[in-house]
C-alpha atoms as one frame of an Amber mdcrd trajectory, in Angstrom:
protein
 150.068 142.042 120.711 152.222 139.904 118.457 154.943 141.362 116.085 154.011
 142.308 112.774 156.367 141.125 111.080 156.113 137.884 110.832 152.659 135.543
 111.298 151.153 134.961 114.990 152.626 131.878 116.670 149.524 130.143 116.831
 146.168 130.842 114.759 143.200 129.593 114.967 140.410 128.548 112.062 136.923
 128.335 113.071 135.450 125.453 109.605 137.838 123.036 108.089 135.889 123.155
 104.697 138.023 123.437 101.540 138.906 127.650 102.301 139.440 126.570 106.352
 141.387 123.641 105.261 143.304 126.453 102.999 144.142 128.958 105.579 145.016
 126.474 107.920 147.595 124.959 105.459 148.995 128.533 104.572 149.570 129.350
 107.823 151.035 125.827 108.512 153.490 126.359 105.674 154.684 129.914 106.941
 155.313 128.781 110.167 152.249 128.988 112.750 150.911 126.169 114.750 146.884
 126.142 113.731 144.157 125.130 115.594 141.084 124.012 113.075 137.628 123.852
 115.034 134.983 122.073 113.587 130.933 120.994 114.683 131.660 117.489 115.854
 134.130 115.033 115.606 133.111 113.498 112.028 133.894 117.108 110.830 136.932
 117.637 112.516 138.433 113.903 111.297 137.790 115.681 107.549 139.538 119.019
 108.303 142.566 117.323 109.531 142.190 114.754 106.056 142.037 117.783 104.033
 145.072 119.633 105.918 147.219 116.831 105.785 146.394 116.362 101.837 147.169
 119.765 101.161 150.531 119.624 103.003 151.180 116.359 101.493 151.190 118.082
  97.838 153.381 120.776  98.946 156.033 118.829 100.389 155.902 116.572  96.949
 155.754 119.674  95.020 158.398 121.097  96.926 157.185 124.250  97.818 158.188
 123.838 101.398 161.617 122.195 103.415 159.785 121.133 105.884 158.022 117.427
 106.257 155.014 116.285 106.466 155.827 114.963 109.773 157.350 119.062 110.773
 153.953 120.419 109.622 151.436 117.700 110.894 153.081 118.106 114.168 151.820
 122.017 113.969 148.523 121.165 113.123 145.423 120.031 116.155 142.016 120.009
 115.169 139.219 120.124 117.961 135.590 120.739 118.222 135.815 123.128 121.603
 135.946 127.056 121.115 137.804 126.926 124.157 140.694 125.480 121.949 141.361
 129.329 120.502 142.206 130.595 124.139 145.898 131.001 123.558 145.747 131.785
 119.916 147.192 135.428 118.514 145.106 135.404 115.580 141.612 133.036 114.907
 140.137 133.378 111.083 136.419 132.607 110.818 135.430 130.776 107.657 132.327
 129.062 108.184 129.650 129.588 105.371 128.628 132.676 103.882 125.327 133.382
 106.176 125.301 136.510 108.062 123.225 135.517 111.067 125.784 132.236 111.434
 129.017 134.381 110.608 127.727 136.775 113.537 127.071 133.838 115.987 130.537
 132.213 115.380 132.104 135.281 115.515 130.709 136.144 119.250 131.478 132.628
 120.561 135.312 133.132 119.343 135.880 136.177 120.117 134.612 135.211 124.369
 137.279 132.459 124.240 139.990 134.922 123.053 142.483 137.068 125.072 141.842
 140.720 125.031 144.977 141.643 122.567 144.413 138.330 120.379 143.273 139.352
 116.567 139.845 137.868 115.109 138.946 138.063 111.395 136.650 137.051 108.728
 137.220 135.037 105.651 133.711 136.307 104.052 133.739 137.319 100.702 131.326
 139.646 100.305 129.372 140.563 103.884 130.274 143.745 105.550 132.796 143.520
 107.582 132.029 146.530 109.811 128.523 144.803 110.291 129.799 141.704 111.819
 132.377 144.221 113.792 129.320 145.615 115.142 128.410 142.363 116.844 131.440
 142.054 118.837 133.437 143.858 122.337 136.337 144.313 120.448 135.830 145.889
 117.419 138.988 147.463 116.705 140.740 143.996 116.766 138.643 142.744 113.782
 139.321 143.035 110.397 138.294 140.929 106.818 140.570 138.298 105.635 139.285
 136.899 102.320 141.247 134.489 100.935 140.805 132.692  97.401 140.131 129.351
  96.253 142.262 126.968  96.183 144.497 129.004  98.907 147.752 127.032  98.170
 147.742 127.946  94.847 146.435 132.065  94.947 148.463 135.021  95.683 145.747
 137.483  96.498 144.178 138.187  99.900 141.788 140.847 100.025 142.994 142.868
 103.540 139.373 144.472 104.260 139.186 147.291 106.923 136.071 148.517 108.480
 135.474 151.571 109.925 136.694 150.211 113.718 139.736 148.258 112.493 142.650
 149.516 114.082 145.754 150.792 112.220 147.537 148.347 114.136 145.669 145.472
 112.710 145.574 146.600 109.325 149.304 146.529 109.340 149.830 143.629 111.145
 147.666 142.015 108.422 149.269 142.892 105.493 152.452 141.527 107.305 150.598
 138.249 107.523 149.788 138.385 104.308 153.376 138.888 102.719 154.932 136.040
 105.251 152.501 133.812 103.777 153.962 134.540 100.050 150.642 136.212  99.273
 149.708 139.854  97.979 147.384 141.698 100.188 145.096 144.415  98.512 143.835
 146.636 101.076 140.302 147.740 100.778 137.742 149.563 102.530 134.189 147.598
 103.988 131.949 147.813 100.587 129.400 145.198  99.198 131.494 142.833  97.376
 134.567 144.330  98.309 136.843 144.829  95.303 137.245 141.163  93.909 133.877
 139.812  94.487 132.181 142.806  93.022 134.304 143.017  89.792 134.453 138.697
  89.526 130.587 138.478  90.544 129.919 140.926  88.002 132.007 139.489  84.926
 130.579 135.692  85.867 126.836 136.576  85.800 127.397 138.435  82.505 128.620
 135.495  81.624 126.096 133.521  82.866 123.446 135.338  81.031 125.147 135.011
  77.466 125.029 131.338  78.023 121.283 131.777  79.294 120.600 133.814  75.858
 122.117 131.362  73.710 125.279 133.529  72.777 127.752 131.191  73.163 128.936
 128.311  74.939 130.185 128.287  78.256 133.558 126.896  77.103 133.939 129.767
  74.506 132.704 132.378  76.408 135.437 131.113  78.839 138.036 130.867  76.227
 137.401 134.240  75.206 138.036 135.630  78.469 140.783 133.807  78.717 142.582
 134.114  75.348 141.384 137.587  74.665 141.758 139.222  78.018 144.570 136.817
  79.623 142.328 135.543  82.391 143.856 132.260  84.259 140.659 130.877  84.267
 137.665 131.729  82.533 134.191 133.553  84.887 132.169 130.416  84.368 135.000
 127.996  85.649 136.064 130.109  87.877 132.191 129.798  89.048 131.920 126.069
  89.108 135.419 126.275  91.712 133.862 128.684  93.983 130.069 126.640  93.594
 127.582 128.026  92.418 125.604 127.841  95.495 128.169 130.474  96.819 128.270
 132.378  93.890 124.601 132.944  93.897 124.709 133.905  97.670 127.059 136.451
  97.012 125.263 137.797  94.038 121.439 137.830  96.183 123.468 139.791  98.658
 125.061 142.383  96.331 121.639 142.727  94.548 120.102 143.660  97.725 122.627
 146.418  98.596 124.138 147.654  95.091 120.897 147.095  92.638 119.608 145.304
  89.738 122.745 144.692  87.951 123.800 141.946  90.209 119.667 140.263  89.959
 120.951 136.480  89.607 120.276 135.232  86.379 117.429 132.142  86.429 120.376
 129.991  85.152 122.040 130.277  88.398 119.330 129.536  90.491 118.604 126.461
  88.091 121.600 125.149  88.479 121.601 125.045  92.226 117.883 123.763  92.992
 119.363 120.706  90.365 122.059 120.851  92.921 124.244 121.576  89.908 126.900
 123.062  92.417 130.304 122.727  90.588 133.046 121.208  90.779 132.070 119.487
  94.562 129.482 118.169  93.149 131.048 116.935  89.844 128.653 119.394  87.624
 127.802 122.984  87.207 128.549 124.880  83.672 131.074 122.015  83.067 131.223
 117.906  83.665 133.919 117.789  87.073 133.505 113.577  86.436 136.983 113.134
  86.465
């Protein structure tokens, strides 16, 4: 195994969506040289784009020394799982689906050397379910990162039953060389953060549903009143509300009524009222 105190010299992220594209770039920034696989080729030409832009912004911003010509130089993307071989650490983030989490997880974990690390970026599926699904059990562990990456300082470190000690302090290492917090939490539905968030936004949700107030006061409330960065139902449109409702089916299924959906929610997404990706959701993303 790798040291632990500092990040792997080369990690791996299955999906170069916006939280792949995010982990990559963190990763990029402490150090590692990253490895983004994609489906196919027109996917993996929009990882690298959104890698590169991310970088871009901190080198501008000046949140790194290094240049964007340092960093890109790190950074490969690829559409082969064969491209993880000689990575120490690979971090699944492909979409919140159990049955496609699983799969993923499986095909990484045959291309990986025995004492290489694998984890999950899911943000509210148990982790000691998926571990269940794999040879190595013990070398698995949940890595949930927040949206936009770049810009949080939490990572949710999220131990399962079969995680090793040695993993679970190698990845709260990780986390602090990459200038992040880790909370450490045991495998629950929802974990900490999506339990408490999921909870606070659909309360939300439903006071806009009932006509209590308006989504931007409800927001400012929360955020004047209770000093919250950003206010449940913006912080909802960021994270889509497509994801946000596939967390909350999931937690109502294994913690009870008080996470039902409301029917806003589900409006909202069969309009394909997603969020901010898709320029609408409780507010107007047009600009």
């Amino acid at each position: 195994m790798e040291t632990v105190d500092t990040v792997p010299s080369k990690v791996g992220v299955l999906g170069g969506g916006r939280m792949g594209a995010g982990i990559a770039h963190a990763f990029l920034t402490a150090g590692a040289e990253v490895v983004v696989v994609e489906r196919d080729d027109d996917a993996a030409e929009g990882a690298r784009r959104r890698v590169t832009d991310a970088l871009l912004k901190s080198v501008q911003r000046g949140t790194t020394t290094e240049t964007i010509e340092a960093l890109t130089q790190r950074l490969s993307v690829s559409v082969n799982y064969n491209s993880f071989g000689s990575c120490g650490l690979v971090v699944e983030a492909v979409p919140e689906d159990f049955e496609l989490k699983s799969t993923a997880l499986k095909a990484v974990e045959a291309q990986l050397p025995p004492n290489a690390w694998l984890a999950t970026n899911t943000s509210s599926l148990s982790v000691g379910k998926l571990a269940e699904q794999l040879e190595r059990p013990a070398n698995f562990c949940g890595l949930h990162f927040f949206n936009p990456v770049p810009a949080s300082l939490l990572v949710e470190v999220v131990l399962a039953e079969e995680t090793s000690e040695e993993l679970a302090a190698a990845a709260r290492s990780w986390v602090q060389s990459l200038g992040k917090t880790a909370v450490v939490v045991n495998d629950a539905p929802g974990f900490a953060s999506s339990r408490l968030g999921v909870a606070i936004a659909l309360e939300a949700m439903r006071m806009v549903e009932e006509g209590v107030a308006s989504a931007d006061d409800i927001d400012a409330a929360m955020v004047l009143g209770y000093k919250h960065p950003v206010g449940p139902l913006k912080t909802t449109d960021i994270v889509g509300l497509d994801v946000r409702l596939g967390i909350a089916e999931y937690l109502h299924s294994t913690l009870g009524e008080r996470f039902a959906p409301p029917q806003i929610l589900r409006d909202k997404v069969a309009k394909g009222e997603l969020g901010r990706k898709s320029g609408k959701g409780f507010f107007s993303w047009d600009s």
